[in-house]
Amino acid sequence: EYMGKTKRMASNNETELETLLKSAQSTFFLAQEKKTGSDEKLALLSEAFSKITQALAQSSSHPQAAKLAALIYASQCGSLPAKEKLKNVHILKEYIEKAIELNPTDPVPYHLLAMWCFRAADLDFFTRKLAKTLIGNPPESTFEEALTHFQKSESFGPLIRNRVEMASLYLKLNQKKVAKEWFEKSLELTPATEEDKEFLETATKKLKSL
């Protein structure tokens, strides 16, 4: 479902750029089928990022390449230890904002930006202090800004993870009724990957506790 928003590459008369994009995309698709945090998934993400970096070297303004780079980098960062995540947080935002700039009606980059804002707003005092030591300028955002991007993503197309994470944000804002509605709406969508299934499992568990 989430990855279904990424267009398949044409197979006839491919240029070198198209071949790199297809290869990066296929490798990323494989990674999405692996369990979060597994060595196999991390290896596939590393391979996919290497390929998409080569594609970006050929065309830095290609919308599909920019989107894949943001997706792959976000997945990689999600598996890093806390200190490494902080060191890469601003680079990740640059990838996301570039993807939005090149295709401003795609729901996926807006979801990634919403998550960036959500996590930045949710940093505790000690993590923020660590970030200041490591990178000088800790990521700054608010839950309200994150919500704006979640809603923008939804307006361009439904994503399981966007609905689940938006529901989680509503819980943070102590809006349990609205959170429940979005958890329920996420269950209306059909999972396409292992990660989609994990998000739906989260939604089901949350609903039982509400």
PDB file of C-alpha atoms in Angstrom:
ATOM      1  CA  GLU A   1       0.000   0.000   0.000  1.00  0.00           C
ATOM      2  CA  TYR A   2       2.670   2.499   1.088  1.00  0.00           C
ATOM      3  CA  MET A   3       5.078   1.404  -1.591  1.00  0.00           C
ATOM      4  CA  GLY A   4       2.241   1.209  -4.093  1.00  0.00           C
ATOM      5  CA  LYS A   5       2.503   4.990  -4.246  1.00  0.00           C
ATOM      6  CA  THR A   6       5.903   4.510  -5.902  1.00  0.00           C
ATOM      7  CA  LYS A   7       5.519   4.033  -9.631  1.00  0.00           C
ATOM      8  CA  ARG A   8       7.047   1.049 -11.345  1.00  0.00           C
ATOM      9  CA  MET A   9       9.783   1.799 -13.853  1.00  0.00           C
ATOM     10  CA  ALA A  10       9.304   0.983 -17.552  1.00  0.00           C
ATOM     11  CA  SER A  11      11.327  -2.019 -18.703  1.00  0.00           C
ATOM     12  CA  ASN A  12      11.794  -1.234 -22.402  1.00  0.00           C
ATOM     13  CA  ASN A  13      14.662   0.858 -23.760  1.00  0.00           C
ATOM     14  CA  GLU A  14      15.944   1.680 -20.296  1.00  0.00           C
ATOM     15  CA  THR A  15      18.592   4.306 -19.750  1.00  0.00           C
ATOM     16  CA  GLU A  16      21.292   3.760 -17.126  1.00  0.00           C
ATOM     17  CA  LEU A  17      19.360   6.054 -14.777  1.00  0.00           C
ATOM     18  CA  GLU A  18      16.162   4.050 -15.191  1.00  0.00           C
ATOM     19  CA  THR A  19      18.053   0.821 -14.587  1.00  0.00           C
ATOM     20  CA  LEU A  20      19.489   2.214 -11.336  1.00  0.00           C
ATOM     21  CA  LEU A  21      16.068   3.399 -10.225  1.00  0.00           C
ATOM     22  CA  LYS A  22      14.477   0.041 -10.950  1.00  0.00           C
ATOM     23  CA  SER A  23      17.220  -1.772  -9.098  1.00  0.00           C
ATOM     24  CA  ALA A  24      17.059   0.555  -6.081  1.00  0.00           C
ATOM     25  CA  GLN A  25      13.278   0.288  -5.972  1.00  0.00           C
ATOM     26  CA  SER A  26      13.261  -3.512  -6.245  1.00  0.00           C
ATOM     27  CA  THR A  27      15.859  -3.819  -3.492  1.00  0.00           C
ATOM     28  CA  PHE A  28      13.856  -1.465  -1.284  1.00  0.00           C
ATOM     29  CA  PHE A  29      10.693  -3.488  -1.949  1.00  0.00           C
ATOM     30  CA  LEU A  30      12.547  -6.596  -0.774  1.00  0.00           C
ATOM     31  CA  ALA A  31      13.692  -4.785   2.363  1.00  0.00           C
ATOM     32  CA  GLN A  32      10.073  -3.882   3.217  1.00  0.00           C
ATOM     33  CA  GLU A  33       9.218  -7.577   3.335  1.00  0.00           C
ATOM     34  CA  LYS A  34      11.791  -8.249   6.061  1.00  0.00           C
ATOM     35  CA  LYS A  35      11.240  -7.848   9.764  1.00  0.00           C
ATOM     36  CA  THR A  36      12.112  -4.432  11.185  1.00  0.00           C
ATOM     37  CA  GLY A  37      15.663  -4.358  12.544  1.00  0.00           C
ATOM     38  CA  SER A  38      16.763  -7.656  10.979  1.00  0.00           C
ATOM     39  CA  ASP A  39      20.292  -7.902   9.554  1.00  0.00           C
ATOM     40  CA  GLU A  40      18.863  -8.915   6.186  1.00  0.00           C
ATOM     41  CA  LYS A  41      16.692  -5.806   6.045  1.00  0.00           C
ATOM     42  CA  LEU A  42      19.570  -3.511   6.983  1.00  0.00           C
ATOM     43  CA  ALA A  43      21.791  -5.041   4.298  1.00  0.00           C
ATOM     44  CA  LEU A  44      19.112  -4.575   1.644  1.00  0.00           C
ATOM     45  CA  LEU A  45      18.546  -0.955   2.687  1.00  0.00           C
ATOM     46  CA  SER A  46      22.265  -0.262   2.439  1.00  0.00           C
ATOM     47  CA  GLU A  47      22.352  -1.772  -1.042  1.00  0.00           C
ATOM     48  CA  ALA A  48      19.281   0.210  -2.123  1.00  0.00           C
ATOM     49  CA  PHE A  49      20.748   3.470  -0.843  1.00  0.00           C
ATOM     50  CA  SER A  50      23.996   2.872  -2.706  1.00  0.00           C
ATOM     51  CA  LYS A  51      22.044   2.445  -5.934  1.00  0.00           C
ATOM     52  CA  ILE A  52      19.805   5.463  -5.424  1.00  0.00           C
ATOM     53  CA  THR A  53      22.841   7.604  -4.630  1.00  0.00           C
ATOM     54  CA  GLN A  54      24.260   6.646  -8.023  1.00  0.00           C
ATOM     55  CA  ALA A  55      20.951   7.571  -9.642  1.00  0.00           C
ATOM     56  CA  LEU A  56      20.900  10.962  -7.918  1.00  0.00           C
ATOM     57  CA  ALA A  57      24.435  11.609  -9.154  1.00  0.00           C
ATOM     58  CA  GLN A  58      23.048  11.354 -12.681  1.00  0.00           C
ATOM     59  CA  SER A  59      19.877  13.371 -12.064  1.00  0.00           C
ATOM     60  CA  SER A  60      19.459  15.230  -8.773  1.00  0.00           C
ATOM     61  CA  SER A  61      16.105  16.662  -9.908  1.00  0.00           C
ATOM     62  CA  HIS A  62      14.408  13.354 -10.774  1.00  0.00           C
ATOM     63  CA  PRO A  63      11.207  13.152  -8.637  1.00  0.00           C
ATOM     64  CA  GLN A  64      11.240   9.364  -8.355  1.00  0.00           C
ATOM     65  CA  ALA A  65      14.896   9.261  -7.369  1.00  0.00           C
ATOM     66  CA  ALA A  66      14.385  11.965  -4.743  1.00  0.00           C
ATOM     67  CA  LYS A  67      11.408  10.147  -3.263  1.00  0.00           C
ATOM     68  CA  LEU A  68      13.198   6.801  -3.123  1.00  0.00           C
ATOM     69  CA  ALA A  69      16.217   8.441  -1.528  1.00  0.00           C
ATOM     70  CA  ALA A  70      13.993   9.929   1.200  1.00  0.00           C
ATOM     71  CA  LEU A  71      12.235   6.607   1.784  1.00  0.00           C
ATOM     72  CA  ILE A  72      15.399   4.548   1.926  1.00  0.00           C
ATOM     73  CA  TYR A  73      17.277   7.027   4.110  1.00  0.00           C
ATOM     74  CA  ALA A  74      14.324   7.273   6.506  1.00  0.00           C
ATOM     75  CA  SER A  75      14.205   3.477   6.795  1.00  0.00           C
ATOM     76  CA  GLN A  76      17.945   3.337   7.436  1.00  0.00           C
ATOM     77  CA  CYS A  77      17.786   6.065  10.086  1.00  0.00           C
ATOM     78  CA  GLY A  78      14.945   4.248  11.793  1.00  0.00           C
ATOM     79  CA  SER A  79      17.275   1.317  12.453  1.00  0.00           C
ATOM     80  CA  LEU A  80      20.203   3.350  13.806  1.00  0.00           C
ATOM     81  CA  PRO A  81      21.198   3.782  17.482  1.00  0.00           C
ATOM     82  CA  ALA A  82      19.960   7.006  19.074  1.00  0.00           C
ATOM     83  CA  LYS A  83      23.220   8.932  18.660  1.00  0.00           C
ATOM     84  CA  GLU A  84      23.519   8.040  14.980  1.00  0.00           C
ATOM     85  CA  LYS A  85      19.897   9.009  14.361  1.00  0.00           C
ATOM     86  CA  LEU A  86      20.577  12.457  15.795  1.00  0.00           C
ATOM     87  CA  LYS A  87      23.668  12.906  13.624  1.00  0.00           C
ATOM     88  CA  ASN A  88      21.622  12.186  10.511  1.00  0.00           C
ATOM     89  CA  VAL A  89      18.383  13.963  11.398  1.00  0.00           C
ATOM     90  CA  HIS A  90      18.958  17.147   9.375  1.00  0.00           C
ATOM     91  CA  ILE A  91      20.231  15.242   6.331  1.00  0.00           C
ATOM     92  CA  LEU A  92      17.049  13.175   6.407  1.00  0.00           C
ATOM     93  CA  LYS A  93      14.905  16.310   6.424  1.00  0.00           C
ATOM     94  CA  GLU A  94      16.785  17.631   3.385  1.00  0.00           C
ATOM     95  CA  TYR A  95      16.005  14.450   1.446  1.00  0.00           C
ATOM     96  CA  ILE A  96      12.332  14.682   2.415  1.00  0.00           C
ATOM     97  CA  GLU A  97      11.973  18.352   1.521  1.00  0.00           C
ATOM     98  CA  LYS A  98      13.642  17.760  -1.854  1.00  0.00           C
ATOM     99  CA  ALA A  99      11.146  14.988  -2.616  1.00  0.00           C
ATOM    100  CA  ILE A 100       8.243  17.301  -1.752  1.00  0.00           C
ATOM    101  CA  GLU A 101       9.691  20.100  -3.862  1.00  0.00           C
ATOM    102  CA  LEU A 102       9.936  17.835  -6.912  1.00  0.00           C
ATOM    103  CA  ASN A 103       6.496  16.215  -6.460  1.00  0.00           C
ATOM    104  CA  PRO A 104       4.259  18.299  -4.168  1.00  0.00           C
ATOM    105  CA  THR A 105       1.177  16.066  -4.556  1.00  0.00           C
ATOM    106  CA  ASP A 106       2.721  12.765  -3.438  1.00  0.00           C
ATOM    107  CA  PRO A 107       1.446  11.636  -0.003  1.00  0.00           C
ATOM    108  CA  VAL A 108       4.565   9.681   0.957  1.00  0.00           C
ATOM    109  CA  PRO A 109       7.087  12.522   1.469  1.00  0.00           C
ATOM    110  CA  TYR A 110       4.505  14.458   3.496  1.00  0.00           C
ATOM    111  CA  HIS A 111       4.131  11.426   5.751  1.00  0.00           C
ATOM    112  CA  LEU A 112       7.902  11.273   6.162  1.00  0.00           C
ATOM    113  CA  LEU A 113       7.980  14.973   7.044  1.00  0.00           C
ATOM    114  CA  ALA A 114       5.135  14.471   9.524  1.00  0.00           C
ATOM    115  CA  MET A 115       7.126  11.718  11.224  1.00  0.00           C
ATOM    116  CA  TRP A 116      10.236  13.898  11.288  1.00  0.00           C
ATOM    117  CA  CYS A 117       8.250  16.645  13.035  1.00  0.00           C
ATOM    118  CA  PHE A 118       6.500  14.187  15.371  1.00  0.00           C
ATOM    119  CA  ARG A 119       9.800  12.737  16.571  1.00  0.00           C
ATOM    120  CA  ALA A 120      11.450  16.146  16.872  1.00  0.00           C
ATOM    121  CA  ALA A 121       8.550  17.466  18.961  1.00  0.00           C
ATOM    122  CA  ASP A 122       8.609  14.348  21.133  1.00  0.00           C
ATOM    123  CA  LEU A 123      12.303  14.518  22.079  1.00  0.00           C
ATOM    124  CA  ASP A 124      12.813  14.515  25.832  1.00  0.00           C
ATOM    125  CA  PHE A 125      15.080  16.970  27.654  1.00  0.00           C
ATOM    126  CA  PHE A 126      18.095  14.647  27.834  1.00  0.00           C
ATOM    127  CA  THR A 127      17.899  13.608  24.167  1.00  0.00           C
ATOM    128  CA  ARG A 128      17.599  17.241  23.130  1.00  0.00           C
ATOM    129  CA  LYS A 129      20.631  18.065  25.266  1.00  0.00           C
ATOM    130  CA  LEU A 130      22.542  15.179  23.660  1.00  0.00           C
ATOM    131  CA  ALA A 131      21.564  16.439  20.211  1.00  0.00           C
ATOM    132  CA  LYS A 132      22.889  19.890  21.051  1.00  0.00           C
ATOM    133  CA  THR A 133      26.206  18.350  22.043  1.00  0.00           C
ATOM    134  CA  LEU A 134      26.431  16.127  18.971  1.00  0.00           C
ATOM    135  CA  ILE A 135      25.148  18.391  16.194  1.00  0.00           C
ATOM    136  CA  GLY A 136      24.784  21.847  17.738  1.00  0.00           C
ATOM    137  CA  ASN A 137      21.225  22.432  16.538  1.00  0.00           C
ATOM    138  CA  PRO A 138      18.653  19.918  17.799  1.00  0.00           C
ATOM    139  CA  PRO A 139      15.665  19.250  15.505  1.00  0.00           C
ATOM    140  CA  GLU A 140      12.783  21.572  16.351  1.00  0.00           C
ATOM    141  CA  SER A 141       9.084  21.112  15.649  1.00  0.00           C
ATOM    142  CA  THR A 142       5.663  20.830  17.300  1.00  0.00           C
ATOM    143  CA  PHE A 143       2.920  18.206  17.400  1.00  0.00           C
ATOM    144  CA  GLU A 144       0.669  20.693  15.608  1.00  0.00           C
ATOM    145  CA  GLU A 145       3.128  20.998  12.722  1.00  0.00           C
ATOM    146  CA  ALA A 146       3.359  17.211  12.494  1.00  0.00           C
ATOM    147  CA  LEU A 147      -0.425  16.956  12.392  1.00  0.00           C
ATOM    148  CA  THR A 148      -0.570  19.417   9.497  1.00  0.00           C
ATOM    149  CA  HIS A 149       1.728  17.185   7.444  1.00  0.00           C
ATOM    150  CA  PHE A 150      -0.157  13.996   8.385  1.00  0.00           C
ATOM    151  CA  GLN A 151      -3.362  15.648   7.164  1.00  0.00           C
ATOM    152  CA  LYS A 152      -1.653  16.816   3.980  1.00  0.00           C
ATOM    153  CA  SER A 153      -0.471  13.286   3.273  1.00  0.00           C
ATOM    154  CA  GLU A 154      -3.972  11.908   3.823  1.00  0.00           C
ATOM    155  CA  SER A 155      -5.410  14.510   1.444  1.00  0.00           C
ATOM    156  CA  PHE A 156      -3.240  13.178  -1.392  1.00  0.00           C
ATOM    157  CA  GLY A 157      -3.901   9.488  -0.730  1.00  0.00           C
ATOM    158  CA  PRO A 158      -4.517   7.052   2.151  1.00  0.00           C
ATOM    159  CA  LEU A 159      -1.539   5.241   3.696  1.00  0.00           C
ATOM    160  CA  ILE A 160      -1.803   2.681   6.477  1.00  0.00           C
ATOM    161  CA  ARG A 161       1.153   4.012   8.401  1.00  0.00           C
ATOM    162  CA  ASN A 162       0.053   7.614   8.007  1.00  0.00           C
ATOM    163  CA  ARG A 163      -3.319   6.851   9.575  1.00  0.00           C
ATOM    164  CA  VAL A 164      -1.765   4.822  12.399  1.00  0.00           C
ATOM    165  CA  GLU A 165       0.869   7.428  13.212  1.00  0.00           C
ATOM    166  CA  MET A 166      -1.660  10.251  12.995  1.00  0.00           C
ATOM    167  CA  ALA A 167      -3.859   8.347  15.455  1.00  0.00           C
ATOM    168  CA  SER A 168      -0.831   7.994  17.747  1.00  0.00           C
ATOM    169  CA  LEU A 169      -0.288  11.731  17.563  1.00  0.00           C
ATOM    170  CA  TYR A 170      -3.908  12.386  18.514  1.00  0.00           C
ATOM    171  CA  LEU A 171      -3.322  10.186  21.564  1.00  0.00           C
ATOM    172  CA  LYS A 172      -0.356  12.405  22.466  1.00  0.00           C
ATOM    173  CA  LEU A 173      -2.712  15.364  22.230  1.00  0.00           C
ATOM    174  CA  ASN A 174      -5.161  13.502  24.501  1.00  0.00           C
ATOM    175  CA  GLN A 175      -7.818  13.373  21.773  1.00  0.00           C
ATOM    176  CA  LYS A 176      -8.774   9.733  22.272  1.00  0.00           C
ATOM    177  CA  LYS A 177     -12.000   9.823  20.272  1.00  0.00           C
ATOM    178  CA  VAL A 178     -10.277  11.147  17.150  1.00  0.00           C
ATOM    179  CA  ALA A 179      -7.362   8.756  17.674  1.00  0.00           C
ATOM    180  CA  LYS A 180      -9.764   5.817  17.780  1.00  0.00           C
ATOM    181  CA  GLU A 181     -11.369   6.953  14.514  1.00  0.00           C
ATOM    182  CA  TRP A 182      -8.010   7.012  12.716  1.00  0.00           C
ATOM    183  CA  PHE A 183      -6.918   3.648  14.109  1.00  0.00           C
ATOM    184  CA  GLU A 184     -10.210   2.231  12.804  1.00  0.00           C
ATOM    185  CA  LYS A 185      -9.725   3.911   9.427  1.00  0.00           C
ATOM    186  CA  SER A 186      -6.282   2.324   9.104  1.00  0.00           C
ATOM    187  CA  LEU A 187      -7.895  -1.107   9.399  1.00  0.00           C
ATOM    188  CA  GLU A 188     -10.008  -0.322   6.335  1.00  0.00           C
ATOM    189  CA  LEU A 189      -6.882  -0.475   4.149  1.00  0.00           C
ATOM    190  CA  THR A 190      -5.276  -3.635   2.760  1.00  0.00           C
ATOM    191  CA  PRO A 191      -1.629  -4.293   3.763  1.00  0.00           C
ATOM    192  CA  ALA A 192       0.826  -4.797   0.924  1.00  0.00           C
ATOM    193  CA  THR A 193       4.051  -5.371   2.869  1.00  0.00           C
ATOM    194  CA  GLU A 194       5.298  -6.850   6.127  1.00  0.00           C
ATOM    195  CA  GLU A 195       5.639  -3.332   7.519  1.00  0.00           C
ATOM    196  CA  ASP A 196       2.019  -2.563   6.657  1.00  0.00           C
ATOM    197  CA  LYS A 197       0.989  -5.642   8.651  1.00  0.00           C
ATOM    198  CA  GLU A 198       3.062  -4.480  11.615  1.00  0.00           C
ATOM    199  CA  PHE A 199       1.298  -1.105  11.574  1.00  0.00           C
ATOM    200  CA  LEU A 200      -2.112  -2.771  11.462  1.00  0.00           C
ATOM    201  CA  GLU A 201      -1.143  -4.963  14.409  1.00  0.00           C
ATOM    202  CA  THR A 202      -0.237  -1.791  16.297  1.00  0.00           C
ATOM    203  CA  ALA A 203      -3.599  -0.244  15.419  1.00  0.00           C
ATOM    204  CA  THR A 204      -5.478  -3.335  16.601  1.00  0.00           C
ATOM    205  CA  LYS A 205      -3.626  -3.365  19.931  1.00  0.00           C
ATOM    206  CA  LYS A 206      -4.215   0.350  20.458  1.00  0.00           C
ATOM    207  CA  LEU A 207      -7.927  -0.001  19.777  1.00  0.00           C
ATOM    208  CA  LYS A 208      -8.213  -2.721  22.429  1.00  0.00           C
ATOM    209  CA  SER A 209      -6.717  -0.347  24.979  1.00  0.00           C
ATOM    210  CA  LEU A 210      -8.992   2.586  24.159  1.00  0.00           C
TER     211      LEU A 210
END
